[in-house]
Amino acid sequence: MTNLTANWNYPTAIKAGPGRIRELPQHCRDLGMHRPLLITDPGLAGLPMVSQAVQSCQGDGLACGLFSHIKGNPTGQNVSDGVAAFQAGGHDGVIAFGGGSALDAAKAIALMVGQGRPLWDFEDIGDNYTRVNVAGMVPVVAVPTTAGTGSEVGRASVITDDHAHVKRIIFHARMLPATVILDAELTTALPARLTAATGMDALSHNLEALCSPVHHPMATGIGMEGSRLVHEYLKRAVDDGTDLEARHFMLVASCMGATAFQKGLGAMHALAHPLGALYDAHHGMLNAILMPYVLKANQAVISDTMTLLARYLGLPNPGFAAALDWVLALRESIHIPHGLADIGIPADAVGKVGALAVLDGSAATNPIPFTSAQYDAILSDAIQGTL
Ligand SMILES: [Zn+2]
């Protein structure tokens, strides 16, 4: 295996390489933390990797606390509870540890510990971000344990408004964690089904960024290579969770997807966000199933991009059809269902979700500005599995 250990400084300080979780106390200290609060989800909180991380900080003289009251789709209440725990423990920094839910909640908590306004005042609309009291934010070390959301290099958190039952994006450029540890050893125990779903979420970020009409050639380049890493390593990671090289490159692909989507996302996410909020379905699984239906609906304007991608991946007869067939074959090879009905999305979601998709922040950068009726038509096909 090639040497996987490296330090990268784009888009933030990234410490990549198996085993590097051992450097956690030092990276906390480098950011001025003495009393970090490790924030994770309840499923991870009982695992040795979390107790070892907490103990390694405590053994190094850091007064490290633990907060884990976070739902699969984190809510505004979870963020408020985390802020209360942070203040009760007199903490001075956050270790965001886990999958996308824990990372998003932790980033939002690190923002909210020093604000005088309610969370929803910082929703990513217009110039709301200017309301943030930057001096009140605390530093974050992010440690992803899944390879999918890339939230560790994102400048936003997706938080569910528990009263309105919608997902809202909380944004500030300084929400980007100051230090990221990409340690593939933390991801080897992830079950195959979650590896597949989160890996397809990473692919959806790379693909939607590629298809976004926003002019950002750097992000386009990252989206291409991020897609290639998924092509090369996702099935390997699903088939053998202990394949450290595959796990490492999926963590990198996940980081790249979230970096690329500074260009914006598109219709996969515009549909997945309301579906996740209404039916509590897994975000990555929703994107994985929606992916070919959305690509097909966008076909008229993404053919050139998909042809470039097909060439870069070395697919036979490069063109839109080759790229679509590749997505379908990859999806099937890692046992992703073909229709949303297979994961319990009911037929009557059509007619409700389209209107919400149009309003979702991701809709603005889909290459075609779909109407709510068009979103409902895509959703109807995706529920029934009619491509
Ligand atoms: Zn996503």
Tab-separated table of C-alpha atoms and ligand atoms in Angstrom:
chain	number	residue	atom	x	y	z
A	1	MET	CA	0.000	0.000	0.000
A	2	THR	CA	1.276	3.492	-0.786
A	3	ASN	CA	1.932	5.842	2.128
A	4	LEU	CA	-1.474	7.296	3.030
A	5	THR	CA	-0.235	9.747	5.666
A	6	ALA	CA	-0.265	13.404	4.652
A	7	ASN	CA	-1.030	16.927	5.888
A	8	TRP	CA	-3.206	19.051	3.598
A	9	ASN	CA	-4.166	22.698	4.090
A	10	TYR	CA	-6.969	22.970	1.579
A	11	PRO	CA	-9.840	23.684	2.225
A	12	THR	CA	-8.728	23.513	5.889
A	13	ALA	CA	-5.991	21.755	7.882
A	14	ILE	CA	-6.467	18.040	7.147
A	15	LYS	CA	-4.464	15.343	8.934
A	16	ALA	CA	-4.906	12.302	6.708
A	17	GLY	CA	-3.750	8.789	7.443
A	18	PRO	CA	-4.716	5.651	9.362
A	19	GLY	CA	-4.041	5.882	13.117
A	20	ARG	CA	-3.888	9.663	13.317
A	21	ILE	CA	-6.686	9.879	15.896
A	22	ARG	CA	-3.810	9.502	18.364
A	23	GLU	CA	-2.883	13.124	17.578
A	24	LEU	CA	-6.300	14.400	18.776
A	25	PRO	CA	-5.134	15.953	22.094
A	26	GLN	CA	-2.328	17.841	20.351
A	27	HIS	CA	-4.663	19.272	17.701
A	28	CYS	CA	-7.055	20.421	20.451
A	29	ARG	CA	-4.178	22.138	22.239
A	30	ASP	CA	-2.954	23.772	19.041
A	31	LEU	CA	-6.383	25.456	18.807
A	32	GLY	CA	-6.147	26.712	22.388
A	33	MET	CA	-8.577	24.213	23.916
A	34	HIS	CA	-8.228	23.134	27.547
A	35	ARG	CA	-11.762	21.808	28.102
A	36	PRO	CA	-13.070	20.350	24.824
A	37	LEU	CA	-16.587	18.895	24.590
A	38	LEU	CA	-16.668	15.780	22.404
A	39	ILE	CA	-19.999	15.670	20.588
A	40	THR	CA	-21.133	12.422	19.007
A	41	ASP	CA	-24.303	10.426	18.421
A	42	PRO	CA	-25.737	7.921	20.943
A	43	GLY	CA	-24.806	4.917	18.781
A	44	LEU	CA	-21.117	5.808	18.852
A	45	ALA	CA	-21.049	7.079	22.441
A	46	GLY	CA	-20.905	3.527	23.800
A	47	LEU	CA	-18.133	2.347	21.476
A	48	PRO	CA	-14.463	2.002	22.463
A	49	MET	CA	-13.345	4.506	19.803
A	50	VAL	CA	-15.209	7.291	21.630
A	51	SER	CA	-14.145	6.321	25.144
A	52	GLN	CA	-10.546	6.017	23.888
A	53	ALA	CA	-10.699	9.489	22.311
A	54	VAL	CA	-12.090	11.004	25.522
A	55	GLN	CA	-9.523	9.160	27.638
A	56	SER	CA	-6.615	10.150	25.415
A	57	CYS	CA	-7.601	13.809	25.873
A	58	GLN	CA	-8.059	13.392	29.631
A	59	GLY	CA	-4.758	11.518	29.877
A	60	ASP	CA	-3.136	14.485	28.190
A	61	GLY	CA	-4.536	16.895	30.786
A	62	LEU	CA	-7.551	18.150	28.821
A	63	ALA	CA	-10.855	18.264	30.731
A	64	CYS	CA	-12.801	16.530	27.983
A	65	GLY	CA	-16.581	16.101	28.301
A	66	LEU	CA	-19.042	14.042	26.257
A	67	PHE	CA	-22.426	14.988	24.773
A	68	SER	CA	-24.412	12.513	22.676
A	69	HIS	CA	-28.118	13.435	22.753
A	70	ILE	CA	-28.443	13.773	18.988
A	71	LYS	CA	-31.016	12.319	16.634
A	72	GLY	CA	-30.261	10.740	13.249
A	73	ASN	CA	-31.557	13.949	11.722
A	74	PRO	CA	-30.357	16.455	14.362
A	75	THR	CA	-32.956	18.945	15.580
A	76	GLY	CA	-32.950	22.476	16.895
A	77	GLN	CA	-33.681	21.018	20.335
A	78	ASN	CA	-30.530	18.830	20.070
A	79	VAL	CA	-28.484	21.971	19.370
A	80	SER	CA	-30.025	23.824	22.343
A	81	ASP	CA	-29.325	20.847	24.615
A	82	GLY	CA	-25.724	20.722	23.379
A	83	VAL	CA	-25.235	24.436	24.051
A	84	ALA	CA	-26.554	23.920	27.592
A	85	ALA	CA	-24.129	21.003	28.144
A	86	PHE	CA	-21.243	23.079	26.750
A	87	GLN	CA	-21.980	25.954	29.104
A	88	ALA	CA	-22.644	23.732	32.121
A	89	GLY	CA	-19.243	22.086	31.651
A	90	GLY	CA	-17.361	25.341	31.088
A	91	HIS	CA	-15.994	24.040	27.786
A	92	ASP	CA	-13.858	26.035	25.370
A	93	GLY	CA	-13.904	24.035	22.151
A	94	VAL	CA	-15.662	21.196	20.331
A	95	ILE	CA	-14.539	17.813	19.044
A	96	ALA	CA	-17.089	16.859	16.368
A	97	PHE	CA	-16.901	13.069	16.221
A	98	GLY	CA	-19.053	10.779	14.101
A	99	GLY	CA	-21.236	10.707	11.016
A	100	GLY	CA	-22.866	13.674	9.347
A	101	SER	CA	-25.524	14.067	12.038
A	102	ALA	CA	-23.009	14.410	14.851
A	103	LEU	CA	-20.723	16.670	12.825
A	104	ASP	CA	-23.592	18.955	11.776
A	105	ALA	CA	-24.965	19.163	15.305
A	106	ALA	CA	-21.490	19.799	16.748
A	107	LYS	CA	-20.715	22.584	14.259
A	108	ALA	CA	-24.055	24.241	15.016
A	109	ILE	CA	-23.406	23.962	18.766
A	110	ALA	CA	-19.922	25.519	18.340
A	111	LEU	CA	-21.624	28.402	16.528
A	112	MET	CA	-24.492	28.832	18.979
A	113	VAL	CA	-22.550	28.870	22.268
A	114	GLY	CA	-21.770	32.556	21.737
A	115	GLN	CA	-24.888	33.956	20.055
A	116	GLY	CA	-27.733	36.030	21.449
A	117	ARG	CA	-30.169	35.119	18.683
A	118	PRO	CA	-32.149	31.919	18.032
A	119	LEU	CA	-30.644	29.278	15.710
A	120	TRP	CA	-33.072	29.853	12.829
A	121	ASP	CA	-31.911	33.479	12.547
A	122	PHE	CA	-28.789	32.030	10.930
A	123	GLU	CA	-30.585	30.014	8.237
A	124	ASP	CA	-28.739	30.249	4.931
A	125	ILE	CA	-30.978	32.886	3.372
A	126	GLY	CA	-29.715	36.170	1.953
A	127	ASP	CA	-27.134	37.781	4.223
A	128	ASN	CA	-28.340	36.169	7.466
A	129	TYR	CA	-24.772	35.011	8.089
A	130	THR	CA	-23.822	38.622	8.841
A	131	ARG	CA	-25.876	38.328	12.052
A	132	VAL	CA	-23.334	35.890	13.496
A	133	ASN	CA	-21.170	37.090	16.391
A	134	VAL	CA	-17.949	35.498	15.093
A	135	ALA	CA	-16.067	36.216	18.332
A	136	GLY	CA	-18.556	33.983	20.157
A	137	MET	CA	-17.803	30.912	18.046
A	138	VAL	CA	-15.455	28.248	19.450
A	139	PRO	CA	-12.948	26.139	17.470
A	140	VAL	CA	-13.819	22.675	16.151
A	141	VAL	CA	-11.697	19.588	15.502
A	142	ALA	CA	-13.729	17.311	13.227
A	143	VAL	CA	-13.285	13.535	13.140
A	144	PRO	CA	-15.569	11.823	10.598
A	145	THR	CA	-16.392	8.150	11.195
A	146	THR	CA	-18.362	7.752	7.975
A	147	ALA	CA	-17.367	8.643	4.434
A	148	GLY	CA	-20.289	10.501	2.950
A	149	THR	CA	-21.472	13.910	4.061
A	150	GLY	CA	-18.048	15.532	4.124
A	151	SER	CA	-19.490	17.794	6.803
A	152	GLU	CA	-15.983	17.978	8.298
A	153	VAL	CA	-15.001	20.340	5.476
A	154	GLY	CA	-18.404	22.020	5.103
A	155	ARG	CA	-19.341	25.529	6.151
A	156	ALA	CA	-22.920	24.677	7.012
A	157	SER	CA	-25.071	22.361	9.126
A	158	VAL	CA	-28.386	20.801	8.164
A	159	ILE	CA	-30.668	20.966	11.214
A	160	THR	CA	-34.298	19.847	11.368
A	161	ASP	CA	-36.757	22.463	12.618
A	162	ASP	CA	-38.731	20.230	14.992
A	163	HIS	CA	-41.767	22.523	14.889
A	164	ALA	CA	-42.044	23.188	11.144
A	165	HIS	CA	-40.783	19.685	10.186
A	166	VAL	CA	-38.386	21.063	7.605
A	167	LYS	CA	-34.616	20.863	7.311
A	168	ARG	CA	-32.893	24.206	7.474
A	169	ILE	CA	-29.329	24.975	6.440
A	170	ILE	CA	-27.367	26.989	8.991
A	171	PHE	CA	-24.422	28.711	7.318
A	172	HIS	CA	-21.360	30.705	8.217
A	173	ALA	CA	-17.965	30.520	6.498
A	174	ARG	CA	-16.299	30.141	9.897
A	175	MET	CA	-18.288	26.975	10.610
A	176	LEU	CA	-15.571	25.180	8.607
A	177	PRO	CA	-13.723	23.115	11.254
A	178	ALA	CA	-10.213	24.403	11.957
A	179	THR	CA	-8.674	20.913	11.925
A	180	VAL	CA	-9.874	17.644	10.391
A	181	ILE	CA	-8.546	14.171	11.195
A	182	LEU	CA	-9.168	11.628	8.424
A	183	ASP	CA	-8.427	8.284	10.078
A	184	ALA	CA	-9.715	5.338	8.062
A	185	GLU	CA	-9.296	2.994	11.045
A	186	LEU	CA	-12.342	4.700	12.614
A	187	THR	CA	-14.520	3.703	9.650
A	188	THR	CA	-13.712	-0.011	9.303
A	189	ALA	CA	-16.568	-1.178	11.552
A	190	LEU	CA	-19.266	0.646	9.585
A	191	PRO	CA	-21.768	-1.948	8.279
A	192	ALA	CA	-21.870	-2.579	4.528
A	193	ARG	CA	-25.330	-1.051	4.085
A	194	LEU	CA	-24.276	2.232	5.695
A	195	THR	CA	-20.957	2.200	3.844
A	196	ALA	CA	-22.908	1.926	0.598
A	197	ALA	CA	-25.448	4.644	1.438
A	198	THR	CA	-22.910	7.144	2.783
A	199	GLY	CA	-20.535	6.464	-0.116
A	200	MET	CA	-23.321	7.226	-2.581
A	201	ASP	CA	-23.984	10.472	-0.711
A	202	ALA	CA	-20.333	11.393	-1.364
A	203	LEU	CA	-20.861	10.560	-5.043
A	204	SER	CA	-24.044	12.656	-5.153
A	205	HIS	CA	-22.094	15.667	-3.828
A	206	ASN	CA	-19.373	15.252	-6.435
A	207	LEU	CA	-21.900	14.714	-9.253
A	208	GLU	CA	-24.274	17.529	-8.318
A	209	ALA	CA	-21.318	19.912	-7.970
A	210	LEU	CA	-20.104	18.844	-11.419
A	211	CYS	CA	-23.556	19.529	-12.904
A	212	SER	CA	-24.092	22.869	-11.120
A	213	PRO	CA	-24.042	25.793	-13.580
A	214	VAL	CA	-22.028	27.953	-11.159
A	215	HIS	CA	-18.630	28.967	-12.587
A	216	HIS	CA	-15.987	27.382	-10.329
A	217	PRO	CA	-13.415	25.360	-12.312
A	218	MET	CA	-11.471	24.419	-9.157
A	219	ALA	CA	-14.545	22.782	-7.660
A	220	THR	CA	-15.261	21.080	-10.996
A	221	GLY	CA	-11.809	19.487	-10.967
A	222	ILE	CA	-12.318	18.264	-7.416
A	223	GLY	CA	-15.730	16.822	-8.330
A	224	MET	CA	-14.202	14.837	-11.198
A	225	GLU	CA	-11.477	13.212	-9.079
A	226	GLY	CA	-13.861	12.712	-6.151
A	227	SER	CA	-16.186	10.787	-8.494
A	228	ARG	CA	-13.252	8.707	-9.736
A	229	LEU	CA	-12.260	7.738	-6.194
A	230	VAL	CA	-15.830	6.526	-5.547
A	231	HIS	CA	-15.665	4.583	-8.825
A	232	GLU	CA	-12.436	2.900	-7.751
A	233	TYR	CA	-12.988	2.357	-4.030
A	234	LEU	CA	-16.646	2.302	-2.948
A	235	LYS	CA	-17.410	-1.295	-3.919
A	236	ARG	CA	-14.132	-2.419	-2.341
A	237	ALA	CA	-15.059	-0.676	0.922
A	238	VAL	CA	-18.550	-2.237	0.892
A	239	ASP	CA	-17.257	-5.733	0.090
A	240	ASP	CA	-14.503	-5.661	2.716
A	241	GLY	CA	-14.928	-3.089	5.456
A	242	THR	CA	-11.397	-3.720	6.717
A	243	ASP	CA	-9.806	-2.666	3.398
A	244	LEU	CA	-7.950	0.349	4.839
A	245	GLU	CA	-6.847	1.713	1.496
A	246	ALA	CA	-10.439	1.698	0.162
A	247	ARG	CA	-11.715	3.208	3.421
A	248	HIS	CA	-9.051	5.918	3.268
A	249	PHE	CA	-9.854	6.946	-0.280
A	250	MET	CA	-13.603	6.980	0.453
A	251	LEU	CA	-12.924	9.404	3.325
A	252	VAL	CA	-10.974	11.550	0.867
A	253	ALA	CA	-13.755	11.297	-1.764
A	254	SER	CA	-16.244	12.408	0.876
A	255	CYS	CA	-14.096	15.438	1.763
A	256	MET	CA	-13.752	16.233	-1.925
A	257	GLY	CA	-17.505	16.065	-2.521
A	258	ALA	CA	-18.190	18.570	0.232
A	259	THR	CA	-15.392	20.816	-1.037
A	260	ALA	CA	-16.743	20.643	-4.589
A	261	PHE	CA	-20.247	21.553	-3.515
A	262	GLN	CA	-19.210	25.063	-2.703
A	263	LYS	CA	-20.529	25.187	-6.325
A	264	GLY	CA	-23.922	24.169	-4.980
A	265	LEU	CA	-25.928	20.951	-5.131
A	266	GLY	CA	-29.038	20.142	-7.139
A	267	ALA	CA	-32.272	18.222	-7.481
A	268	MET	CA	-31.091	15.050	-5.687
A	269	HIS	CA	-30.616	17.059	-2.511
A	270	ALA	CA	-33.614	19.323	-3.139
A	271	LEU	CA	-35.735	16.143	-2.994
A	272	ALA	CA	-33.723	14.280	-0.340
A	273	HIS	CA	-33.966	17.109	2.205
A	274	PRO	CA	-37.787	17.236	2.461
A	275	LEU	CA	-38.048	13.427	2.143
A	276	GLY	CA	-35.612	13.048	5.047
A	277	ALA	CA	-37.479	15.589	7.161
A	278	LEU	CA	-40.947	14.118	6.459
A	279	TYR	CA	-40.162	10.387	6.603
A	280	ASP	CA	-36.970	10.292	8.720
A	281	ALA	CA	-35.294	8.344	5.895
A	282	HIS	CA	-31.492	8.014	5.595
A	283	HIS	CA	-30.046	10.953	3.663
A	284	GLY	CA	-27.420	8.963	1.759
A	285	MET	CA	-29.865	6.224	0.853
A	286	LEU	CA	-32.331	8.802	-0.499
A	287	ASN	CA	-29.653	10.365	-2.714
A	288	ALA	CA	-28.420	6.951	-3.831
A	289	ILE	CA	-31.885	5.956	-5.006
A	290	LEU	CA	-32.761	9.368	-6.499
A	291	MET	CA	-29.461	9.718	-8.405
A	292	PRO	CA	-30.269	8.100	-11.798
A	293	TYR	CA	-33.757	9.659	-11.956
A	294	VAL	CA	-32.346	13.142	-11.414
A	295	LEU	CA	-29.473	12.617	-13.876
A	296	LYS	CA	-31.996	11.531	-16.500
A	297	ALA	CA	-34.244	14.527	-15.810
A	298	ASN	CA	-31.205	16.815	-16.243
A	299	GLN	CA	-29.920	14.966	-19.311
A	300	ALA	CA	-30.601	17.755	-21.826
A	301	VAL	CA	-28.129	20.098	-20.136
A	302	ILE	CA	-25.568	17.772	-18.522
A	303	SER	CA	-24.656	15.552	-21.475
A	304	ASP	CA	-21.297	17.256	-22.100
A	305	THR	CA	-20.346	17.103	-18.408
A	306	MET	CA	-21.337	13.444	-18.161
A	307	THR	CA	-19.343	12.680	-21.317
A	308	LEU	CA	-16.248	14.278	-19.760
A	309	LEU	CA	-16.828	12.248	-16.607
A	310	ALA	CA	-17.283	9.026	-18.583
A	311	ARG	CA	-13.973	9.701	-20.372
A	312	TYR	CA	-12.206	10.449	-17.100
A	313	LEU	CA	-13.511	7.210	-15.577
A	314	GLY	CA	-12.407	5.290	-18.665
A	315	LEU	CA	-15.913	4.000	-19.395
A	316	PRO	CA	-16.557	2.358	-22.792
A	317	ASN	CA	-18.386	4.542	-25.385
A	318	PRO	CA	-18.147	7.688	-23.229
A	319	GLY	CA	-21.376	9.691	-23.213
A	320	PHE	CA	-24.411	10.361	-21.045
A	321	ALA	CA	-25.665	6.776	-21.379
A	322	ALA	CA	-22.294	5.376	-20.266
A	323	ALA	CA	-22.290	7.565	-17.145
A	324	LEU	CA	-25.895	6.664	-16.304
A	325	ASP	CA	-25.211	2.945	-16.822
A	326	TRP	CA	-22.159	3.234	-14.569
A	327	VAL	CA	-24.267	4.768	-11.770
A	328	LEU	CA	-26.906	2.045	-12.152
A	329	ALA	CA	-24.323	-0.760	-12.148
A	330	LEU	CA	-22.453	0.690	-9.145
A	331	ARG	CA	-25.707	1.097	-7.240
A	332	GLU	CA	-26.777	-2.470	-7.939
A	333	SER	CA	-23.343	-3.884	-7.093
A	334	ILE	CA	-23.548	-2.436	-3.576
A	335	HIS	CA	-27.187	-3.521	-3.090
A	336	ILE	CA	-28.919	-0.131	-3.144
A	337	PRO	CA	-32.654	-0.551	-3.891
A	338	HIS	CA	-33.909	0.811	-7.229
A	339	GLY	CA	-37.054	2.549	-5.963
A	340	LEU	CA	-37.968	4.724	-2.984
A	341	ALA	CA	-40.968	2.460	-2.249
A	342	ASP	CA	-38.389	-0.143	-1.178
A	343	ILE	CA	-37.369	2.073	1.764
A	344	GLY	CA	-40.918	2.970	2.731
A	345	ILE	CA	-41.528	6.279	0.965
A	346	PRO	CA	-45.312	6.288	0.323
A	347	ALA	CA	-46.930	7.110	-3.017
A	348	ASP	CA	-48.731	10.099	-1.489
A	349	ALA	CA	-45.388	11.880	-1.015
A	350	VAL	CA	-45.987	12.961	-4.620
A	351	GLY	CA	-47.928	16.209	-4.502
A	352	LYS	CA	-46.392	17.234	-1.165
A	353	VAL	CA	-42.655	16.984	-1.699
A	354	GLY	CA	-42.381	18.755	-5.078
A	355	ALA	CA	-43.461	22.085	-3.606
A	356	LEU	CA	-40.928	21.697	-0.780
A	357	ALA	CA	-38.143	20.729	-3.204
A	358	VAL	CA	-38.577	23.959	-5.173
A	359	LEU	CA	-38.033	25.929	-1.957
A	360	ASP	CA	-34.991	23.912	-0.863
A	361	GLY	CA	-31.677	25.752	-0.999
A	362	SER	CA	-30.163	23.071	-3.257
A	363	ALA	CA	-32.761	23.653	-5.996
A	364	ALA	CA	-31.172	26.974	-6.964
A	365	THR	CA	-28.103	25.295	-8.470
A	366	ASN	CA	-29.777	22.417	-10.272
A	367	PRO	CA	-28.881	22.919	-13.957
A	368	ILE	CA	-32.591	23.036	-14.850
A	369	PRO	CA	-34.900	25.134	-12.619
A	370	PHE	CA	-37.572	22.455	-12.142
A	371	THR	CA	-41.122	23.379	-11.187
A	372	SER	CA	-42.846	21.642	-8.292
A	373	ALA	CA	-44.765	19.525	-10.846
A	374	GLN	CA	-41.484	18.448	-12.442
A	375	TYR	CA	-40.061	17.549	-9.034
A	376	ASP	CA	-43.172	15.534	-8.279
A	377	ALA	CA	-42.818	13.722	-11.627
A	378	ILE	CA	-39.194	12.783	-10.841
A	379	LEU	CA	-40.252	11.661	-7.363
A	380	SER	CA	-43.118	9.586	-8.752
A	381	ASP	CA	-40.718	7.725	-11.068
A	382	ALA	CA	-38.214	7.257	-8.234
A	383	ILE	CA	-40.858	5.843	-5.883
A	384	GLN	CA	-42.098	3.350	-8.459
A	385	GLY	CA	-38.650	2.566	-9.856
A	386	THR	CA	-39.564	3.666	-13.386
A	387	LEU	CA	-36.457	4.981	-15.125
B	1	ZN	ZN	-25.758	14.851	0.866
